Amino acid sequence: MWMHFGIKDLIDVLLVAVFLYQTYKIMKSSGTLAIFSGVVSFVIVWILVSQILEMRLLGAILDKVISVGVIVLIILFQDEIRRFLLALGSHKGWKFLSKLFGKHRENGENDPSFVAPVVLACMNMAKKKTGALICIEQDVDLTVYEHTGEMFNADVNARLIENIFFKNSPLHDGAMIIAKNRIRAAGCILPVAQTANLPKEMGLRHRSGLGMSFETDALVIIVSEERGKISVAHNGNLSVNISGEELQQILCGERQVTNYC
């Protein structure tokens, strides 16, 4: 038996294991793990009935359900499928290939000069308990979200950020979007996460920040108005109560965003 187990079979098993693990992570973070478990259980029953026990009548019925069920699953898990494809397309290996065969990124796009004013503004707003929501574009274009607010084309400046999120400002309730080291929009509307895993003390800003991290690969900074704490959402993860130094490390790529650290 083991004589027929080659390298191709090993790669096949490893790929299936990685696929199932990534699917499990996505389903767990989105709160649909129970539905996914039910689907897997149904598939196991189908294999048992059709392939092992060879029950023709019940097997034929389940075959029809499976054939229609693929379309139902695509509709049911469309957000999760979108996130999976987004994670696949934004993987470092694919980024490297896109740089080789695609057009080069604009000069200065990776310039971290915006980090210092953003960190300073967030620390000042946290001390004053001024709520804020700031999205920093990564690889996924955020133009569609920019158009939900007021368009800007301004340098990243700590005082400007604080003025935009000042309580009496007409734009303070929305999100700010920073792309290519420029403030591109403010007062923007973000998708709200539907997960029930967030603590009750976290309000709409945290849910919007987490929702944006589900939909895109943007780094989303949340400053709590009630608690005066800084949080960061990225790829469906949320780091809460972080310091200014930790925020700077995250923005510079020296620290990963993990759940509730």
mmCIF file of C-alpha atoms in Angstrom:
data_model
loop_
_atom_site.group_PDB
_atom_site.id
_atom_site.type_symbol
_atom_site.label_atom_id
_atom_site.label_comp_id
_atom_site.label_asym_id
_atom_site.label_seq_id
_atom_site.Cartn_x
_atom_site.Cartn_y
_atom_site.Cartn_z
ATOM 1 C CA MET A 1 0.000 0.000 0.000
ATOM 2 C CA TRP A 2 2.696 2.473 0.985
ATOM 3 C CA MET A 3 4.692 1.659 -2.153
ATOM 4 C CA HIS A 4 2.131 3.570 -4.248
ATOM 5 C CA PHE A 5 2.196 6.657 -2.007
ATOM 6 C CA GLY A 6 4.354 9.163 -3.921
ATOM 7 C CA ILE A 7 5.323 12.802 -3.655
ATOM 8 C CA LYS A 8 2.292 13.879 -5.696
ATOM 9 C CA ASP A 9 -0.040 12.151 -3.220
ATOM 10 C CA LEU A 10 1.730 13.831 -0.300
ATOM 11 C CA ILE A 11 1.341 17.245 -1.932
ATOM 12 C CA ASP A 12 -2.320 16.438 -2.606
ATOM 13 C CA VAL A 13 -2.955 15.618 1.071
ATOM 14 C CA LEU A 14 -1.079 18.716 2.269
ATOM 15 C CA LEU A 15 -3.042 21.000 -0.053
ATOM 16 C CA VAL A 16 -6.352 19.547 1.126
ATOM 17 C CA ALA A 17 -5.249 19.977 4.760
ATOM 18 C CA VAL A 18 -4.258 23.617 4.168
ATOM 19 C CA PHE A 19 -7.538 24.296 2.336
ATOM 20 C CA LEU A 20 -9.626 22.800 5.145
ATOM 21 C CA TYR A 21 -7.653 24.672 7.821
ATOM 22 C CA GLN A 22 -8.021 28.028 6.051
ATOM 23 C CA THR A 23 -11.722 27.360 5.496
ATOM 24 C CA TYR A 24 -12.111 26.548 9.194
ATOM 25 C CA LYS A 25 -10.406 29.829 10.173
ATOM 26 C CA ILE A 26 -12.616 31.892 7.869
ATOM 27 C CA MET A 27 -15.804 30.208 9.062
ATOM 28 C CA LYS A 28 -14.830 30.550 12.725
ATOM 29 C CA SER A 29 -14.055 34.267 12.421
ATOM 30 C CA SER A 30 -17.291 34.979 10.542
ATOM 31 C CA GLY A 31 -19.531 33.068 12.961
ATOM 32 C CA THR A 32 -20.677 30.506 10.346
ATOM 33 C CA LEU A 33 -18.699 27.563 11.704
ATOM 34 C CA ALA A 34 -21.880 25.735 12.790
ATOM 35 C CA ILE A 35 -23.320 25.947 9.265
ATOM 36 C CA PHE A 36 -20.043 24.733 7.782
ATOM 37 C CA SER A 37 -19.971 21.812 10.237
ATOM 38 C CA GLY A 38 -23.515 20.908 9.176
ATOM 39 C CA VAL A 39 -22.504 20.938 5.506
ATOM 40 C CA VAL A 40 -19.482 18.715 6.204
ATOM 41 C CA SER A 41 -21.687 16.308 8.179
ATOM 42 C CA PHE A 42 -24.157 16.134 5.277
ATOM 43 C CA VAL A 43 -21.342 15.382 2.811
ATOM 44 C CA ILE A 44 -20.056 12.594 5.071
ATOM 45 C CA VAL A 45 -23.559 11.057 5.213
ATOM 46 C CA TRP A 46 -23.826 11.335 1.426
ATOM 47 C CA ILE A 47 -20.495 9.523 0.922
ATOM 48 C CA LEU A 48 -21.496 6.865 3.460
ATOM 49 C CA VAL A 49 -24.879 6.230 1.798
ATOM 50 C CA SER A 50 -23.794 6.453 -1.854
ATOM 51 C CA GLN A 51 -20.271 5.066 -1.898
ATOM 52 C CA ILE A 52 -19.943 2.718 1.079
ATOM 53 C CA LEU A 53 -23.443 1.336 1.766
ATOM 54 C CA GLU A 54 -24.521 1.761 -1.890
ATOM 55 C CA MET A 55 -28.133 2.552 -0.992
ATOM 56 C CA ARG A 56 -29.528 3.369 -4.444
ATOM 57 C CA LEU A 57 -32.775 5.177 -3.686
ATOM 58 C CA LEU A 58 -31.536 7.336 -0.818
ATOM 59 C CA GLY A 59 -28.241 7.815 -2.632
ATOM 60 C CA ALA A 60 -30.038 9.104 -5.745
ATOM 61 C CA ILE A 61 -32.009 11.599 -3.643
ATOM 62 C CA LEU A 62 -28.882 12.833 -1.915
ATOM 63 C CA ASP A 63 -27.103 13.109 -5.278
ATOM 64 C CA LYS A 64 -29.805 15.509 -6.471
ATOM 65 C CA VAL A 65 -29.546 17.526 -3.253
ATOM 66 C CA ILE A 66 -25.755 17.745 -3.608
ATOM 67 C CA SER A 67 -25.987 18.909 -7.229
ATOM 68 C CA VAL A 68 -28.345 21.752 -6.276
ATOM 69 C CA GLY A 69 -26.554 22.340 -2.972
ATOM 70 C CA VAL A 70 -23.419 23.670 -4.700
ATOM 71 C CA ILE A 71 -25.359 26.716 -5.923
ATOM 72 C CA VAL A 72 -26.965 27.146 -2.498
ATOM 73 C CA LEU A 73 -23.531 27.048 -0.820
ATOM 74 C CA ILE A 74 -22.169 29.704 -3.182
ATOM 75 C CA ILE A 75 -25.080 31.988 -2.257
ATOM 76 C CA LEU A 76 -24.890 31.141 1.444
ATOM 77 C CA PHE A 77 -21.123 31.573 1.780
ATOM 78 C CA GLN A 78 -20.555 34.310 -0.800
ATOM 79 C CA ASP A 79 -18.855 36.610 1.722
ATOM 80 C CA GLU A 80 -16.560 33.827 2.956
ATOM 81 C CA ILE A 81 -15.684 32.802 -0.614
ATOM 82 C CA ARG A 82 -14.883 36.430 -1.408
ATOM 83 C CA ARG A 83 -12.594 36.670 1.618
ATOM 84 C CA PHE A 84 -10.874 33.399 0.707
ATOM 85 C CA LEU A 85 -10.168 34.620 -2.842
ATOM 86 C CA LEU A 86 -9.019 37.956 -1.441
ATOM 87 C CA ALA A 87 -6.590 36.203 0.930
ATOM 88 C CA LEU A 88 -5.358 34.005 -1.926
ATOM 89 C CA GLY A 89 -4.849 36.915 -4.296
ATOM 90 C CA SER A 90 -3.076 39.092 -1.721
ATOM 91 C CA HIS A 91 -0.631 36.368 -0.668
ATOM 92 C CA LYS A 92 3.010 37.468 -0.731
ATOM 93 C CA GLY A 93 3.910 34.961 -3.444
ATOM 94 C CA TRP A 94 1.276 36.331 -5.813
ATOM 95 C CA LYS A 95 2.314 39.892 -4.963
ATOM 96 C CA PHE A 96 5.868 39.038 -6.039
ATOM 97 C CA LEU A 97 4.640 37.624 -9.362
ATOM 98 C CA SER A 98 2.447 40.665 -9.969
ATOM 99 C CA LYS A 99 5.474 42.907 -9.481
ATOM 100 C CA LEU A 100 7.451 40.848 -12.012
ATOM 101 C CA PHE A 101 4.809 40.595 -14.724
ATOM 102 C CA GLY A 102 2.502 43.501 -13.881
ATOM 103 C CA LYS A 103 3.100 47.201 -13.709
ATOM 104 C CA HIS A 104 5.216 48.496 -10.862
ATOM 105 C CA ARG A 105 3.646 50.211 -7.913
ATOM 106 C CA GLU A 106 3.865 53.953 -7.701
ATOM 107 C CA ASN A 107 6.982 55.425 -6.192
ATOM 108 C CA GLY A 108 6.613 56.256 -2.520
ATOM 109 C CA GLU A 109 3.618 53.983 -2.020
ATOM 110 C CA ASN A 110 5.498 52.089 0.663
ATOM 111 C CA ASP A 111 6.974 55.228 2.223
ATOM 112 C CA PRO A 112 6.137 55.022 5.951
ATOM 113 C CA SER A 113 6.189 58.819 6.407
ATOM 114 C CA PHE A 114 2.482 58.792 7.298
ATOM 115 C CA VAL A 115 3.044 56.541 10.334
ATOM 116 C CA ALA A 116 4.326 59.179 12.786
ATOM 117 C CA PRO A 117 1.464 61.693 12.323
ATOM 118 C CA VAL A 118 -1.155 58.921 12.430
ATOM 119 C CA VAL A 119 0.274 57.476 15.652
ATOM 120 C CA LEU A 120 0.553 60.936 17.233
ATOM 121 C CA ALA A 121 -3.032 61.824 16.293
ATOM 122 C CA CYS A 122 -4.388 58.511 17.628
ATOM 123 C CA MET A 123 -2.547 58.909 20.945
ATOM 124 C CA ASN A 124 -3.854 62.466 21.351
ATOM 125 C CA MET A 125 -7.421 61.438 20.490
ATOM 126 C CA ALA A 126 -7.237 58.486 22.895
ATOM 127 C CA LYS A 127 -6.199 60.827 25.727
ATOM 128 C CA LYS A 128 -9.083 63.173 24.948
ATOM 129 C CA LYS A 129 -11.512 60.246 24.374
ATOM 130 C CA THR A 130 -12.238 61.412 20.852
ATOM 131 C CA GLY A 131 -13.627 58.583 18.716
ATOM 132 C CA ALA A 132 -11.914 57.854 15.396
ATOM 133 C CA LEU A 133 -11.918 55.313 12.578
ATOM 134 C CA ILE A 134 -8.977 55.348 10.146
ATOM 135 C CA CYS A 135 -8.482 52.932 7.206
ATOM 136 C CA ILE A 136 -5.045 52.574 5.656
ATOM 137 C CA GLU A 137 -5.079 51.067 2.177
ATOM 138 C CA GLN A 138 -2.873 48.050 1.495
ATOM 139 C CA ASP A 139 -3.188 46.040 -1.748
ATOM 140 C CA VAL A 140 -6.968 46.162 -2.199
ATOM 141 C CA ASP A 141 -8.167 49.429 -3.739
ATOM 142 C CA LEU A 142 -10.542 51.370 -1.466
ATOM 143 C CA THR A 143 -11.924 53.813 -4.040
ATOM 144 C CA VAL A 144 -15.452 52.412 -3.743
ATOM 145 C CA TYR A 145 -15.441 53.250 -0.013
ATOM 146 C CA GLU A 146 -13.888 56.681 -0.596
ATOM 147 C CA HIS A 147 -16.920 57.719 -2.646
ATOM 148 C CA THR A 148 -19.243 57.113 0.325
ATOM 149 C CA GLY A 149 -17.714 60.130 2.080
ATOM 150 C CA GLU A 150 -16.135 63.487 1.295
ATOM 151 C CA MET A 151 -13.157 63.270 -1.054
ATOM 152 C CA PHE A 152 -9.811 64.750 0.022
ATOM 153 C CA ASN A 153 -6.305 64.990 -1.330
ATOM 154 C CA ALA A 154 -4.336 66.199 1.658
ATOM 155 C CA ASP A 155 -1.040 65.450 3.345
ATOM 156 C CA VAL A 156 -1.247 63.184 6.382
ATOM 157 C CA ASN A 157 -1.089 65.630 9.259
ATOM 158 C CA ALA A 158 -1.778 64.889 12.929
ATOM 159 C CA ARG A 159 -3.633 68.165 13.557
ATOM 160 C CA LEU A 160 -5.789 67.706 10.453
ATOM 161 C CA ILE A 161 -6.744 64.188 11.564
ATOM 162 C CA GLU A 162 -7.690 65.428 15.025
ATOM 163 C CA ASN A 163 -9.769 68.286 13.557
ATOM 164 C CA ILE A 164 -11.685 65.926 11.276
ATOM 165 C CA PHE A 165 -12.605 63.650 14.202
ATOM 166 C CA PHE A 166 -13.365 66.532 16.587
ATOM 167 C CA LYS A 167 -16.811 65.953 18.114
ATOM 168 C CA ASN A 168 -18.385 69.014 16.451
ATOM 169 C CA SER A 169 -16.964 68.206 13.014
ATOM 170 C CA PRO A 170 -19.560 67.088 10.423
ATOM 171 C CA LEU A 171 -17.255 64.231 9.374
ATOM 172 C CA HIS A 172 -16.365 62.832 12.795
ATOM 173 C CA ASP A 173 -18.861 59.935 12.712
ATOM 174 C CA GLY A 174 -17.481 58.393 9.500
ATOM 175 C CA ALA A 175 -14.171 56.772 8.605
ATOM 176 C CA MET A 176 -11.053 58.367 7.169
ATOM 177 C CA ILE A 177 -9.224 56.614 4.323
ATOM 178 C CA ILE A 178 -5.478 57.026 3.828
ATOM 179 C CA ALA A 179 -3.980 55.745 0.563
ATOM 180 C CA LYS A 180 -0.551 56.300 -0.981
ATOM 181 C CA ASN A 181 0.470 58.516 1.943
ATOM 182 C CA ARG A 182 -2.438 60.896 1.368
ATOM 183 C CA ILE A 183 -5.740 61.488 3.126
ATOM 184 C CA ARG A 184 -8.135 60.525 0.338
ATOM 185 C CA ALA A 185 -11.545 60.733 2.039
ATOM 186 C CA ALA A 186 -13.340 61.276 5.348
ATOM 187 C CA GLY A 187 -16.833 60.630 6.655
ATOM 188 C CA CYS A 188 -16.883 57.298 4.798
ATOM 189 C CA ILE A 189 -19.308 54.440 5.460
ATOM 190 C CA LEU A 190 -17.784 51.024 6.157
ATOM 191 C CA PRO A 191 -19.368 47.549 6.167
ATOM 192 C CA VAL A 192 -20.410 46.393 9.646
ATOM 193 C CA ALA A 193 -19.286 42.997 10.952
ATOM 194 C CA GLN A 194 -22.185 40.728 11.911
ATOM 195 C CA THR A 195 -20.141 38.463 14.192
ATOM 196 C CA ALA A 196 -21.471 38.006 17.714
ATOM 197 C CA ASN A 197 -18.016 37.377 19.188
ATOM 198 C CA LEU A 198 -17.316 41.020 19.967
ATOM 199 C CA PRO A 199 -17.704 42.096 23.605
ATOM 200 C CA LYS A 200 -20.739 44.262 24.327
ATOM 201 C CA GLU A 201 -18.612 47.259 25.280
ATOM 202 C CA MET A 202 -17.355 47.488 21.679
ATOM 203 C CA GLY A 203 -19.676 49.624 19.641
ATOM 204 C CA LEU A 204 -20.324 50.486 16.007
ATOM 205 C CA ARG A 205 -16.807 51.764 15.324
ATOM 206 C CA HIS A 206 -15.241 48.445 16.291
ATOM 207 C CA ARG A 207 -17.826 46.506 14.286
ATOM 208 C CA SER A 208 -17.234 48.742 11.267
ATOM 209 C CA GLY A 209 -13.474 48.398 11.595
ATOM 210 C CA LEU A 210 -13.718 44.619 11.873
ATOM 211 C CA GLY A 211 -16.210 44.510 8.985
ATOM 212 C CA MET A 212 -13.785 46.464 6.786
ATOM 213 C CA SER A 213 -11.007 44.026 7.681
ATOM 214 C CA PHE A 214 -13.267 41.154 6.556
ATOM 215 C CA GLU A 215 -14.000 42.817 3.204
ATOM 216 C CA THR A 216 -10.506 44.184 2.409
ATOM 217 C CA ASP A 217 -6.894 43.863 3.534
ATOM 218 C CA ALA A 218 -6.830 47.421 4.909
ATOM 219 C CA LEU A 219 -5.364 48.225 8.313
ATOM 220 C CA VAL A 220 -8.174 49.838 10.327
ATOM 221 C CA ILE A 221 -7.417 51.893 13.442
ATOM 222 C CA ILE A 222 -10.228 52.386 15.957
ATOM 223 C CA VAL A 223 -10.067 54.913 18.795
ATOM 224 C CA SER A 224 -12.784 54.315 21.382
ATOM 225 C CA GLU A 225 -14.747 57.370 22.451
ATOM 226 C CA GLU A 226 -16.018 55.697 25.639
ATOM 227 C CA ARG A 227 -12.799 54.064 26.866
ATOM 228 C CA GLY A 228 -10.093 56.135 25.193
ATOM 229 C CA LYS A 229 -8.317 53.002 23.924
ATOM 230 C CA ILE A 230 -6.718 52.227 20.551
ATOM 231 C CA SER A 231 -7.509 49.062 18.575
ATOM 232 C CA VAL A 232 -6.441 47.789 15.155
ATOM 233 C CA ALA A 233 -8.347 45.425 12.842
ATOM 234 C CA HIS A 234 -6.712 43.492 9.996
ATOM 235 C CA ASN A 235 -7.705 40.365 8.061
ATOM 236 C CA GLY A 236 -10.583 39.618 10.427
ATOM 237 C CA ASN A 237 -8.419 39.941 13.550
ATOM 238 C CA LEU A 238 -8.711 42.648 16.194
ATOM 239 C CA SER A 239 -5.980 43.824 18.566
ATOM 240 C CA VAL A 240 -7.409 45.927 21.389
ATOM 241 C CA ASN A 241 -5.956 48.268 24.021
ATOM 242 C CA ILE A 242 -2.651 48.693 22.217
ATOM 243 C CA SER A 243 -0.052 51.353 22.998
ATOM 244 C CA GLY A 244 1.321 53.983 20.650
ATOM 245 C CA GLU A 245 4.518 51.987 20.241
ATOM 246 C CA GLU A 246 2.557 48.840 19.322
ATOM 247 C CA LEU A 247 0.485 50.838 16.831
ATOM 248 C CA GLN A 248 3.652 52.125 15.187
ATOM 249 C CA GLN A 249 5.044 48.579 14.945
ATOM 250 C CA ILE A 250 1.813 47.361 13.291
ATOM 251 C CA LEU A 251 1.795 50.215 10.766
ATOM 252 C CA CYS A 252 5.443 49.570 9.933
ATOM 253 C CA GLY A 253 4.827 45.847 9.458
ATOM 254 C CA GLU A 254 6.899 44.841 12.472
ATOM 255 C CA ARG A 255 3.977 43.392 14.427
ATOM 256 C CA GLN A 256 0.977 41.264 13.456
ATOM 257 C CA VAL A 257 -2.635 41.940 14.425
ATOM 258 C CA THR A 258 -3.975 39.081 16.553
ATOM 259 C CA ASN A 259 -7.342 38.626 18.227
ATOM 260 C CA TYR A 260 -7.902 40.519 21.486
ATOM 261 C CA CYS A 261 -4.270 40.876 22.574
#
